[in-house]
Coordinates of C-alpha atoms in Angstrom, one line a residue:
Chain A
M1 CA 0.0 0.0 0.0
N2 CA 1.4 3.4 -1.0
I3 CA 0.7 6.0 1.7
V4 CA 1.0 9.7 1.7
V5 CA 1.5 11.3 5.2
L6 CA 0.9 15.0 5.7
V7 CA 3.3 16.5 8.2
K8 CA 3.6 20.0 9.6
Q9 CA 6.4 21.8 11.5
V10 CA 5.0 23.6 14.5
P11 CA 6.3 25.7 17.3
D12 CA 7.3 23.4 20.1
T13 CA 4.5 23.3 22.7
W14 CA 7.3 23.4 25.3
S15 CA 8.4 26.9 24.3
E16 CA 6.5 30.1 24.5
R17 CA 4.4 30.5 21.3
K18 CA 3.6 33.9 19.9
L19 CA 2.1 35.6 17.0
T20 CA 4.0 38.4 15.3
D21 CA 2.8 42.0 15.9
A22 CA 3.0 42.9 12.2
D23 CA 0.4 40.5 10.7
H24 CA -0.6 38.2 13.5
T25 CA 1.0 35.2 11.8
L26 CA 3.1 32.7 13.7
D27 CA 6.3 34.1 15.1
R28 CA 8.6 31.4 13.9
E29 CA 11.6 32.9 15.6
A30 CA 10.1 32.9 19.0
A31 CA 9.9 29.2 19.5
D32 CA 11.8 26.0 18.6
A33 CA 10.3 24.3 15.6
V34 CA 9.5 20.6 15.8
L35 CA 7.5 17.9 13.9
D36 CA 4.0 18.1 15.3
E37 CA 3.5 15.2 17.7
I38 CA 0.2 14.2 16.1
N39 CA 2.1 13.9 12.8
E40 CA 4.6 11.6 14.4
R41 CA 1.7 9.3 15.2
A42 CA 0.4 9.6 11.6
V43 CA 3.9 8.6 10.3
E44 CA 4.0 5.8 12.8
E45 CA 0.7 4.4 11.6
A46 CA 1.9 4.7 8.0
L47 CA 5.1 2.8 8.9
R48 CA 3.1 0.0 10.6
I49 CA 0.8 -0.4 7.6
K50 CA 3.9 -0.5 5.3
E51 CA 5.6 -3.0 7.6
A52 CA 2.5 -5.3 7.4
Q53 CA 1.6 -4.8 3.8
G54 CA 4.6 -3.4 2.0
G55 CA 4.5 -0.3 -0.2
E56 CA 6.0 3.1 0.1
V57 CA 5.5 6.0 2.5
T58 CA 5.8 9.6 1.1
V59 CA 5.8 12.6 3.4
V60 CA 4.2 15.7 2.1
S61 CA 4.7 19.0 3.9
M62 CA 4.1 22.7 3.3
G63 CA 6.3 25.1 5.2
P64 CA 9.3 27.4 5.0
D65 CA 12.8 26.1 4.3
R66 CA 13.4 25.1 7.8
A67 CA 10.5 22.7 7.7
T68 CA 13.0 20.3 6.1
D69 CA 13.9 19.5 9.8
A70 CA 10.4 18.1 10.4
I71 CA 10.5 16.3 7.0
R72 CA 13.9 14.7 7.9
K73 CA 12.5 13.5 11.2
A74 CA 9.7 11.7 9.4
L75 CA 12.3 10.2 7.0
S76 CA 14.5 9.2 10.0
M77 CA 11.6 7.4 11.4
G78 CA 11.4 5.3 8.2
A79 CA 9.4 7.2 5.6
D80 CA 10.8 6.7 2.1
K81 CA 10.7 10.0 0.4
A82 CA 9.2 13.5 0.7
V83 CA 7.5 16.4 -1.2
H84 CA 8.2 19.8 0.4
V85 CA 6.2 22.8 -0.8
S86 CA 8.2 25.8 0.1
D87 CA 7.4 29.2 -1.2
E88 CA 7.5 32.7 0.3
A89 CA 4.1 33.4 -1.3
L90 CA 2.6 30.9 1.1
H91 CA 3.2 33.1 4.2
G92 CA -0.1 33.6 6.0
S93 CA -2.1 31.0 4.1
D94 CA -5.2 29.8 5.9
A95 CA -6.7 26.3 6.2
V96 CA -8.5 26.4 2.8
Q97 CA -5.5 27.7 0.9
T98 CA -3.3 25.1 2.7
A99 CA -5.7 22.3 1.7
R100 CA -5.6 23.5 -1.9
V101 CA -1.8 23.5 -2.0
L102 CA -1.5 20.2 -0.3
A103 CA -4.1 18.6 -2.5
K104 CA -2.0 19.6 -5.5
A105 CA 1.2 18.4 -3.9
I106 CA -0.4 15.0 -3.1
G107 CA -1.2 14.9 -6.8
T108 CA 2.5 14.8 -7.6
V109 CA 2.7 11.4 -5.8
E110 CA 1.9 8.6 -8.1
G111 CA -0.4 5.8 -7.2
Y112 CA -1.3 6.4 -3.6
D113 CA -3.9 4.3 -1.8
L114 CA -4.1 6.2 1.5
I115 CA -3.6 9.7 2.8
L116 CA -2.8 9.9 6.5
A117 CA -2.8 13.1 8.6
G118 CA -3.0 14.2 12.2
N119 CA -6.5 15.3 13.1
E120 CA -5.4 18.7 14.2
A121 CA -2.1 20.6 14.4
T122 CA -1.0 21.9 17.8
D123 CA -0.5 25.4 16.4
G124 CA -3.4 26.3 14.1
R125 CA -5.8 23.8 15.6
A126 CA -8.3 24.3 12.8
G127 CA -8.7 20.5 12.5
A128 CA -10.2 21.0 9.1
V129 CA -7.4 20.5 6.6
P130 CA -7.7 16.7 6.2
A131 CA -11.4 17.0 5.5
M132 CA -10.9 19.8 3.0
I133 CA -8.2 17.8 1.2
A134 CA -10.6 14.8 0.9
E135 CA -13.2 17.2 -0.6
L136 CA -10.8 18.7 -3.1
L137 CA -9.6 15.3 -4.2
G138 CA -13.0 13.7 -4.2
L139 CA -12.0 11.1 -1.7
P140 CA -13.8 9.7 1.3
Q141 CA -12.8 11.2 4.6
L142 CA -12.4 9.2 7.8
T143 CA -11.4 11.7 10.5
Q144 CA -10.5 11.4 14.2
A145 CA -9.4 7.8 13.9
R146 CA -8.2 6.0 17.0
K147 CA -7.8 2.6 15.1
V148 CA -7.4 1.8 11.4
S149 CA -7.7 -1.6 9.8
F150 CA -7.9 -2.9 6.2
D151 CA -9.7 -5.6 4.3
G152 CA -8.7 -5.7 0.7
S153 CA -9.5 -2.2 -0.6
T154 CA -11.7 -1.3 2.3
V155 CA -10.5 0.8 5.2
T156 CA -12.3 0.6 8.5
V157 CA -11.8 3.3 11.2
E158 CA -12.8 3.6 14.8
R159 CA -13.8 7.2 15.0
E160 CA -13.7 8.8 18.4
T161 CA -15.3 12.2 19.1
E162 CA -16.8 13.9 22.1
E163 CA -20.1 12.4 21.0
G164 CA -18.8 8.9 21.2
L165 CA -17.4 6.1 19.2
T166 CA -18.4 5.2 15.7
T167 CA -17.1 2.7 13.2
V168 CA -16.8 4.0 9.6
Q169 CA -15.8 2.4 6.4
A170 CA -14.7 3.5 3.0
S171 CA -13.1 2.2 -0.1
L172 CA -9.5 3.2 -0.9
P173 CA -8.1 5.6 -1.7
A174 CA -9.2 7.6 1.3
V175 CA -8.1 10.3 3.7
V176 CA -7.7 9.2 7.3
S177 CA -6.8 11.6 10.1
V178 CA -5.7 10.1 13.4
T179 CA -6.0 11.2 17.0
E180 CA -3.3 10.8 19.7
K181 CA -4.8 7.5 20.8
I182 CA -3.8 5.8 17.5
N183 CA -0.4 4.6 18.6
E184 CA 2.9 5.4 20.4
P185 CA 5.3 6.8 17.8
R186 CA 8.7 5.1 17.6
Y187 CA 11.9 7.0 18.1
P188 CA 13.9 7.4 14.9
S189 CA 16.8 5.0 15.0
F190 CA 20.4 6.2 14.9
K191 CA 20.7 4.3 11.6
G192 CA 17.5 5.9 10.4
I193 CA 18.9 9.4 11.2
M194 CA 22.1 8.6 9.2
A195 CA 20.1 7.1 6.3
A196 CA 17.6 10.0 6.1
K197 CA 19.9 12.4 4.3
K198 CA 20.1 10.0 1.4
K199 CA 16.4 9.9 0.9
P200 CA 14.8 11.9 -1.9
V201 CA 13.1 15.2 -1.0
N202 CA 11.3 16.9 -3.9
T203 CA 11.1 20.6 -3.1
V204 CA 8.5 22.5 -5.2
T205 CA 7.1 26.0 -5.4
V206 CA 3.4 26.9 -5.9
A207 CA 4.2 27.7 -9.5
D208 CA 5.5 24.1 -9.9
L209 CA 2.1 22.9 -8.7
G210 CA 0.3 25.0 -11.2
I211 CA -1.0 27.5 -8.6
D212 CA -1.0 31.2 -9.1
A213 CA 0.9 32.9 -6.3
G214 CA -1.9 35.4 -5.8
E215 CA -4.3 32.6 -4.7
V216 CA -2.2 31.8 -1.7
G217 CA -0.8 33.7 1.3
L218 CA -2.1 36.3 3.7
A219 CA -3.6 38.7 1.1
G220 CA -5.8 36.1 -0.5
A221 CA -6.8 34.3 2.7
L222 CA -10.5 33.7 3.4
T223 CA -10.0 34.3 7.1
T224 CA -8.3 37.2 8.8
V225 CA -6.9 37.6 12.3
L226 CA -8.0 41.1 13.4
E227 CA -6.5 41.1 16.8
A228 CA -4.2 39.0 19.0
A229 CA -3.3 39.3 22.7
P230 CA -0.8 37.3 24.7
K231 CA -2.3 34.9 27.2
P232 CA -2.7 36.5 30.6
P233 CA 0.1 35.6 33.1
R234 CA -0.6 32.7 35.3
T235 CA -2.2 33.6 38.6
A236 CA -1.4 32.1 42.0
G237 CA -4.4 29.8 42.0
E238 CA -6.5 28.8 44.9
R239 CA -5.2 26.5 47.6
V240 CA -7.6 23.8 49.0
E241 CA -6.6 22.3 52.3
D242 CA -7.9 18.8 52.5
D243 CA -9.7 18.3 55.9
G244 CA -11.8 15.5 54.5
T245 CA -13.9 17.8 52.3
G246 CA -11.2 18.5 49.7
G247 CA -12.9 16.5 47.0
T248 CA -16.2 18.4 47.5
K249 CA -14.4 21.7 47.5
I250 CA -12.6 21.0 44.2
A251 CA -15.9 19.8 42.7
E252 CA -17.6 23.0 43.8
Y253 CA -14.8 25.1 42.4
L254 CA -15.0 23.4 39.0
V255 CA -18.8 23.8 39.0
G256 CA -18.3 27.5 39.8
Q257 CA -16.0 27.8 36.8
K258 CA -18.6 25.9 34.7
L259 CA -16.0 23.2 33.9
I260 CA -18.2 20.4 35.1
Chain B
M1 CA 34.9 29.5 11.4
D2 CA 31.6 27.6 11.5
F3 CA 29.8 27.4 14.9
S4 CA 26.7 25.6 13.5
L5 CA 25.7 22.0 13.9
S6 CA 25.4 19.7 10.9
D7 CA 22.0 18.2 10.1
E8 CA 23.1 14.9 11.7
Q9 CA 24.4 16.6 14.8
R10 CA 21.2 18.5 15.2
E11 CA 19.0 15.4 14.7
I12 CA 20.9 13.3 17.1
R13 CA 20.9 16.1 19.7
D14 CA 17.1 16.6 19.1
W15 CA 16.6 12.9 19.5
V16 CA 18.2 12.9 22.9
R17 CA 16.3 16.1 23.8
T18 CA 13.0 14.4 22.9
F19 CA 14.0 11.2 24.8
V20 CA 14.8 13.3 27.9
R21 CA 11.5 15.1 27.7
R22 CA 9.3 12.1 27.1
E23 CA 11.1 9.4 29.1
I24 CA 13.3 11.1 31.7
M25 CA 11.6 14.3 32.8
P26 CA 8.2 12.7 33.6
L27 CA 10.1 10.7 36.3
E28 CA 11.4 13.8 38.0
P29 CA 8.5 14.4 40.5
E30 CA 8.7 10.7 41.6
V31 CA 12.5 10.9 41.8
L32 CA 12.3 13.9 44.1
R33 CA 9.6 12.2 46.3
R34 CA 11.8 9.1 46.6
E35 CA 14.8 11.0 47.5
R36 CA 12.9 13.0 50.2
R37 CA 12.1 9.5 51.6
G38 CA 15.8 8.6 51.5
E39 CA 15.3 6.1 48.7
P40 CA 17.3 5.8 45.5
G41 CA 15.9 8.2 42.8
L42 CA 16.0 5.7 40.0
T43 CA 15.9 1.9 40.6
H44 CA 18.3 -0.4 38.7
E45 CA 15.3 -1.9 36.9
E46 CA 14.0 1.5 35.8
H47 CA 17.4 2.5 34.6
R48 CA 17.8 -0.8 32.7
E49 CA 14.4 -0.4 31.0
L50 CA 15.2 3.2 29.9
R51 CA 18.5 2.0 28.5
Q52 CA 16.9 -0.8 26.6
K53 CA 14.3 1.6 25.2
A54 CA 17.1 3.8 23.9
K55 CA 19.1 0.8 22.7
Q56 CA 16.1 -0.3 20.5
A57 CA 16.6 2.9 18.6
G58 CA 20.4 2.3 18.4
F59 CA 21.3 4.8 21.2
W60 CA 23.8 2.6 22.9
G61 CA 27.5 3.1 23.6
V62 CA 27.8 6.7 22.6
L63 CA 31.6 6.6 22.5
T64 CA 32.0 2.8 22.2
P65 CA 33.6 1.8 18.9
Q66 CA 31.1 0.4 16.3
E67 CA 33.0 -2.9 16.2
Y68 CA 31.9 -3.4 19.8
G69 CA 28.3 -2.6 19.0
G70 CA 28.5 1.1 20.0
M71 CA 27.7 4.3 18.1
G72 CA 31.3 5.3 17.9
L73 CA 30.4 9.0 17.9
P74 CA 32.9 11.8 18.0
A75 CA 33.6 13.7 21.2
V76 CA 31.7 16.8 20.1
M77 CA 28.6 14.8 19.6
A78 CA 29.1 13.1 22.9
A79 CA 29.3 16.5 24.6
L80 CA 26.1 17.7 22.9
I81 CA 24.4 14.5 24.1
E82 CA 25.7 14.8 27.6
A83 CA 24.4 18.4 27.9
E84 CA 21.0 17.2 26.9
L85 CA 21.0 14.5 29.5
G86 CA 22.2 17.1 32.0
R87 CA 19.0 19.0 31.6
S88 CA 17.3 16.5 33.9
F89 CA 18.6 15.7 37.4
V90 CA 17.5 12.1 37.0
P91 CA 20.8 10.3 36.8
F92 CA 20.3 8.6 33.5
R93 CA 23.0 7.5 31.2
F94 CA 22.9 5.5 27.9
G95 CA 24.1 1.9 28.3
G96 CA 26.8 0.2 26.2
Y97 CA 29.7 1.9 27.9
A98 CA 33.0 0.6 29.2
D99 CA 36.0 2.3 30.7
N100 CA 38.6 3.1 28.1
I101 CA 41.4 1.0 29.7
L102 CA 39.3 -2.2 29.5
F103 CA 39.9 -2.0 25.7
H104 CA 43.6 -2.7 26.6
A105 CA 42.5 -6.2 27.9
N106 CA 43.8 -9.3 26.1
E107 CA 41.4 -11.3 24.1
E108 CA 40.5 -13.7 26.9
Q109 CA 40.0 -10.8 29.4
K110 CA 37.9 -9.0 26.8
Q111 CA 35.4 -11.9 26.8
R112 CA 35.3 -12.0 30.6
Y113 CA 35.3 -8.3 31.4
L114 CA 35.0 -5.8 28.5
L115 CA 32.2 -7.4 26.5
P116 CA 29.9 -8.2 29.5
T117 CA 30.5 -4.6 30.8
I118 CA 29.5 -3.1 27.4
A119 CA 26.4 -5.4 27.4
G120 CA 25.5 -4.2 30.9
E121 CA 25.8 -7.7 32.4
R122 CA 28.8 -6.7 34.5
I123 CA 29.5 -3.5 36.4
S124 CA 33.1 -2.2 36.8
C125 CA 34.7 0.3 39.1
F126 CA 38.0 2.1 38.8
A127 CA 39.9 1.9 42.1
I128 CA 43.0 4.1 42.5
T129 CA 42.1 6.7 45.1
E130 CA 43.1 5.9 48.7
P131 CA 42.7 7.7 52.0
G132 CA 46.3 9.0 51.5
A133 CA 46.3 9.3 47.8
G134 CA 43.9 11.3 45.7
S135 CA 45.2 13.7 43.1
D136 CA 48.6 12.6 44.4
A137 CA 47.9 9.1 43.0
K138 CA 51.6 8.3 43.1
N139 CA 51.3 7.9 46.8
I140 CA 49.1 4.8 46.7
R141 CA 50.0 2.1 49.3
T142 CA 47.7 -0.8 48.4
S143 CA 50.2 -3.6 47.6
A144 CA 50.2 -6.7 45.5
R145 CA 52.7 -9.4 46.4
K146 CA 53.5 -12.4 44.2
D147 CA 52.7 -15.7 45.9
G148 CA 53.1 -18.7 43.6
A149 CA 51.0 -18.2 40.5
D150 CA 48.8 -15.6 42.3
W151 CA 49.1 -12.0 43.4
V152 CA 47.9 -11.2 46.9
I153 CA 46.4 -7.7 47.3
N154 CA 46.2 -5.8 50.6
G155 CA 45.0 -2.2 51.2
E156 CA 42.1 0.2 51.1
K157 CA 40.6 2.2 48.3
T158 CA 38.1 5.1 48.9
F159 CA 35.6 7.3 47.1
I160 CA 35.3 4.7 44.4
T161 CA 32.4 5.6 42.0
G162 CA 30.2 2.5 41.4
G163 CA 32.1 0.6 44.1
N164 CA 28.9 -0.5 45.8
E165 CA 27.4 -1.9 42.7
A166 CA 30.5 -3.2 40.9
D167 CA 31.1 -6.9 40.5
F168 CA 34.7 -6.3 39.5
A169 CA 37.2 -3.6 40.1
M170 CA 40.2 -2.3 38.2
V171 CA 42.5 -2.1 41.2
F172 CA 45.9 -0.2 41.1
A173 CA 48.4 -1.7 43.5
V174 CA 52.1 -1.3 44.1
T175 CA 54.0 -4.3 42.8
D176 CA 57.5 -2.8 43.2
K177 CA 57.9 -0.3 46.0
D178 CA 61.3 0.9 44.8
K179 CA 60.1 1.8 41.3
G180 CA 56.9 3.4 42.5
A181 CA 54.8 5.0 39.8
A182 CA 57.6 4.6 37.3
G183 CA 57.2 0.9 36.7
G184 CA 56.1 -0.3 40.1
V185 CA 52.3 0.0 39.9
T186 CA 50.1 -2.7 38.3
C187 CA 46.4 -2.8 37.4
F188 CA 44.5 -5.9 38.3
L189 CA 41.0 -7.0 37.3
V190 CA 39.6 -8.2 40.6
D191 CA 36.2 -9.9 40.8
R192 CA 34.2 -9.2 43.9
D193 CA 34.0 -12.9 44.6
M194 CA 37.8 -13.0 45.0
G195 CA 37.1 -11.5 48.3
W196 CA 37.1 -7.7 48.4
K197 CA 34.4 -5.9 50.4
S198 CA 32.8 -2.5 49.8
E199 CA 31.3 0.0 52.2
P200 CA 29.0 2.8 51.0
I201 CA 30.0 6.4 51.8
D202 CA 27.1 8.8 52.3
T203 CA 27.5 12.1 50.5
M204 CA 25.6 15.4 50.3
G205 CA 24.4 14.5 46.8
E206 CA 23.3 11.6 44.6
W207 CA 26.9 10.4 44.1
G208 CA 27.3 7.3 46.3
P209 CA 30.8 6.1 46.2
A210 CA 32.3 3.2 48.3
S211 CA 35.4 2.3 50.2
L212 CA 36.9 -1.0 49.1
I213 CA 38.7 -3.2 51.5
F214 CA 41.3 -5.7 50.2
D215 CA 42.4 -8.2 52.9
N216 CA 44.7 -10.8 51.4
V217 CA 42.7 -11.0 48.2
R218 CA 44.2 -13.6 45.8
V219 CA 44.2 -12.7 42.2
P220 CA 45.5 -15.0 39.5
E221 CA 48.3 -13.8 37.2
E222 CA 46.0 -13.8 34.2
N223 CA 44.0 -10.9 35.7
V224 CA 46.7 -8.4 35.3
L225 CA 45.4 -5.7 32.9
G226 CA 48.1 -4.7 30.5
E227 CA 51.6 -5.3 31.8
V228 CA 53.0 -5.7 35.3
G229 CA 54.5 -2.4 36.3
R230 CA 52.6 -0.4 33.6
G231 CA 49.6 0.3 35.7
F232 CA 50.2 4.0 36.3
Q233 CA 50.2 4.8 32.6
L234 CA 46.8 3.1 32.4
A235 CA 45.5 5.1 35.3
M236 CA 46.6 8.3 33.7
Q237 CA 44.9 7.3 30.5
W238 CA 41.7 6.5 32.4
I239 CA 41.8 9.9 34.1
G240 CA 42.3 11.6 30.8
Q241 CA 39.2 10.1 29.2
G242 CA 36.3 12.3 28.5
R243 CA 36.9 14.9 31.2
Y244 CA 35.0 17.3 29.0
L245 CA 31.8 15.3 29.6
L246 CA 31.6 16.4 33.2
P247 CA 31.2 20.1 32.5
A248 CA 29.0 19.2 29.5
R249 CA 26.5 17.6 31.8
A250 CA 26.7 20.7 34.1
L251 CA 26.1 22.9 31.0
G252 CA 22.7 21.2 30.5
A253 CA 21.8 21.6 34.2
C254 CA 22.7 25.3 34.0
E255 CA 20.6 25.8 30.9
R256 CA 17.6 24.3 32.6
L257 CA 18.2 26.1 35.9
V258 CA 18.4 29.5 34.3
E259 CA 15.3 28.7 32.2
M260 CA 13.6 28.0 35.5
A261 CA 14.9 31.2 37.0
I262 CA 13.6 33.3 34.0
E263 CA 10.2 31.7 34.3
Q264 CA 10.1 32.3 38.1
S265 CA 11.2 35.9 37.7
K266 CA 8.3 36.5 35.2
T267 CA 5.7 35.0 37.4
R268 CA 6.8 36.1 40.9
V269 CA 5.3 39.5 41.6
T270 CA 6.6 41.7 44.5
F271 CA 5.4 45.2 45.2
G272 CA 3.2 45.1 42.2
E273 CA 5.8 44.1 39.6
P274 CA 7.3 40.8 38.4
I275 CA 10.8 40.5 39.8
A276 CA 12.0 40.1 36.2
N277 CA 11.7 43.9 36.1
R278 CA 14.3 44.3 38.9
Q279 CA 17.8 45.1 37.9
A280 CA 19.2 42.9 40.6
I281 CA 17.4 39.9 39.1
Q282 CA 18.3 40.9 35.5
W283 CA 22.0 41.1 36.3
M284 CA 21.9 37.6 37.8
I285 CA 20.2 36.3 34.7
A286 CA 22.5 38.1 32.3
D287 CA 25.7 37.0 34.1
S288 CA 24.5 33.4 34.1
A289 CA 23.6 33.5 30.4
V290 CA 27.0 34.9 29.5
E291 CA 28.8 32.2 31.6
I292 CA 26.6 29.4 30.1
E293 CA 27.6 30.6 26.6
A294 CA 31.3 30.7 27.6
L295 CA 31.0 27.2 29.2
R296 CA 29.3 25.8 26.1
W297 CA 32.1 26.8 23.8
L298 CA 34.9 25.8 26.3
V299 CA 33.3 22.3 26.4
L300 CA 32.7 22.0 22.7
H301 CA 36.2 23.3 21.9
A302 CA 37.8 20.8 24.3
A303 CA 35.7 18.0 22.7
W304 CA 36.7 19.3 19.2
Q305 CA 40.4 19.0 20.2
V306 CA 39.8 15.4 21.2
D307 CA 38.2 14.7 17.8
Q308 CA 41.2 16.4 16.1
G309 CA 43.6 14.1 17.9
M310 CA 45.2 17.2 19.5
D311 CA 46.6 17.3 23.0
S312 CA 43.4 18.4 24.6
R313 CA 44.5 18.4 28.3
Q314 CA 44.7 22.1 28.7
A315 CA 41.3 22.7 27.0
Q316 CA 39.7 19.9 29.1
S317 CA 41.1 21.3 32.3
M318 CA 39.8 24.7 31.4
A319 CA 36.3 23.4 30.6
K320 CA 36.2 21.3 33.8
L321 CA 37.4 24.2 36.0
Y322 CA 35.1 26.8 34.5
G323 CA 32.2 24.4 34.5
G324 CA 32.7 23.5 38.2
V325 CA 33.1 27.1 39.3
K326 CA 30.4 28.7 37.2
A327 CA 27.8 26.0 37.6
N328 CA 28.0 26.5 41.3
E329 CA 27.7 30.3 41.0
I330 CA 24.8 29.9 38.6
V331 CA 22.8 27.4 40.8
D332 CA 23.4 29.7 43.7
R333 CA 21.9 32.6 41.8
V334 CA 19.0 30.5 40.6
L335 CA 18.2 29.4 44.1
Q336 CA 18.4 33.1 45.2
I337 CA 15.9 34.1 42.5
H338 CA 13.5 31.4 43.7
G339 CA 13.8 32.7 47.2
G340 CA 12.3 30.5 50.0
M341 CA 10.9 28.1 47.4
G342 CA 14.4 27.5 46.1
Y343 CA 15.6 26.4 49.5
T344 CA 12.8 23.8 49.8
R345 CA 12.9 20.2 48.7
E346 CA 9.7 20.8 46.6
L347 CA 11.8 22.1 43.8
P348 CA 14.9 20.4 42.4
V349 CA 17.1 23.6 42.7
E350 CA 18.5 22.6 46.1
R351 CA 19.2 19.2 44.8
W352 CA 21.2 20.6 41.9
Y353 CA 22.9 22.9 44.4
R354 CA 24.2 19.9 46.4
E355 CA 24.9 17.9 43.2
L356 CA 26.9 20.5 41.3
R357 CA 29.2 21.0 44.3
L358 CA 30.8 17.7 43.5
L359 CA 32.0 19.0 40.1
R360 CA 34.5 21.2 41.9
I361 CA 36.0 18.2 43.7
Y362 CA 35.9 14.9 41.8
E363 CA 38.0 14.0 38.7
G364 CA 40.5 16.7 39.7
T365 CA 39.6 19.5 42.1
D366 CA 39.5 23.1 40.9
E367 CA 42.9 23.5 42.5
I368 CA 44.4 20.6 40.5
Q369 CA 42.9 21.9 37.3
R370 CA 44.4 25.3 38.0
R371 CA 47.7 23.7 38.8
T372 CA 47.6 21.8 35.4
I373 CA 46.6 24.9 33.5
A374 CA 49.3 27.1 35.1
R375 CA 52.0 24.5 34.8
N376 CA 51.2 24.0 31.1
L377 CA 51.6 27.7 30.6
I378 CA 54.7 28.1 32.7
K379 CA 56.5 25.2 31.0
G380 CA 55.4 26.4 27.6
H381 CA 53.2 23.4 26.7
A382 CA 50.3 25.8 26.2
S383 CA 49.9 29.4 25.3
V384 CA 47.5 32.0 26.5
R385 CA 46.8 32.6 22.8
G386 CA 45.1 29.2 22.7
V387 CA 45.1 27.0 19.7
L388 CA 45.0 29.8 17.2
G389 CA 48.5 30.9 18.1

């Protein structure tokens, strides 16, 4: 089975993440950049499927030059090759534009049976790109998967949402997005790291994909960020002394905050 | 002059960074709780499991040659890895390691000592220090006397790292009193079941060395490591191995500590303002950051000299001295910035405060490093212009 995995480089959730003052886009200098953890799980799932069924795993990513680090990590884990869409015109693209570009980039990969993605990136958190890509490519979408299995050309997914668990099926090719329950991603191996630099990475611009630069980027985005404010500093919190009623007090507090 | 990392260096460094975050740091609260109860922070079983997990990804024997199953990485990479590990106070190390002098063992000894040590099946300790001989190692008095086909060892070793856990020791004993260090000291591989005893020494930190007692311990001739009378050269070679790794670990600790201090200074509000706005706090942070930067490059430069096959002793002594002195100044400032909380055992700052103190003492005290550095300069073996001339 030939699999395309969508990956994204995101600001490390361990560092302080910020938006730039100028255009409210991500301040890429403010935080370390890493392969999004949810994408590690998507790559892991792809590798497990490949190990069971054979085939090839292609990583597709859209991002600035330094996103090559995230791509290399996926290759270190065991993916075979990559397509990297890198173009300054993409700066500030929103979810719809991103989906359009990625759909085109996926089109450069020959003979794929499955497109895997994380259900939601830890930075943008739109959680919509996999579904949009499925729509653009005319493929079935199976999102929020916590388990994926195959029977011939049928893919079955356990889909977990706040509403509960559903089992959904589709015929391949299909788009599947995974949640963090899907698996525990492997660490890249030392050998994998050394081998990754020899794996092919096809770097393309939007023009290479037949997209007009005016269709992408901040100016043409369908959504606009009007205002952004840093998160308020952490406050001291409330201390509950447990004199036997600690549980009740905590419950009361949470009810007061409308959290339960 | 290129100060950047290669792609491979960065990826290996980031691998270790991720491993420390995901596998090591989550253990920190429990390690602190256990230590408050007087228990070991990390059990042998936990340490072994972590090592196996890393081994599955090939992270095993960072400096061990590839023909022995290790990664055979250069010193610069080893220093970068050590700094990442130092960011947690959990005393984790990758497995697959053996003391450099064990590689001088003959083929038969390699099977019995070197390979099982690399595999983690046997634990070694290096025993030269005595109550009357530390940095002045030439003064050792532990003796080995030939009796038939055996050697009989008598004496006491002290402050032996790993001495409580080891099942064999590399013991340095005087075999010819007249020759002393110049041909009169021999290194023996001595199994614990040959009869030596160990006694733990309590310290102010996590380091738990031992005293080793040798009372007529019989060692067969085949357990001489290297040649009879050539032990002191082996000892010097052991002492010279990887000294840069000690300040590398402290570098990681300092980075984390100052990050904690910055976070604390931004959240702690006094008299209506975060203490980060106070010049007194800013100067502490600034000085610490400058010193961390200096330490980073001293460590990496010493490691680079090792990789270049240069005589790195001056650079290693400088890195070790500076690391010991500055790490202690930095942890003191970080504790100060945390105020009363820093002094409690709720936070790991006081633990690092005790732990880092050791760096000024073991593997050559500050004073010994200064002596080495000064002597190299006075005798003309090194220049204050450094390697650039």
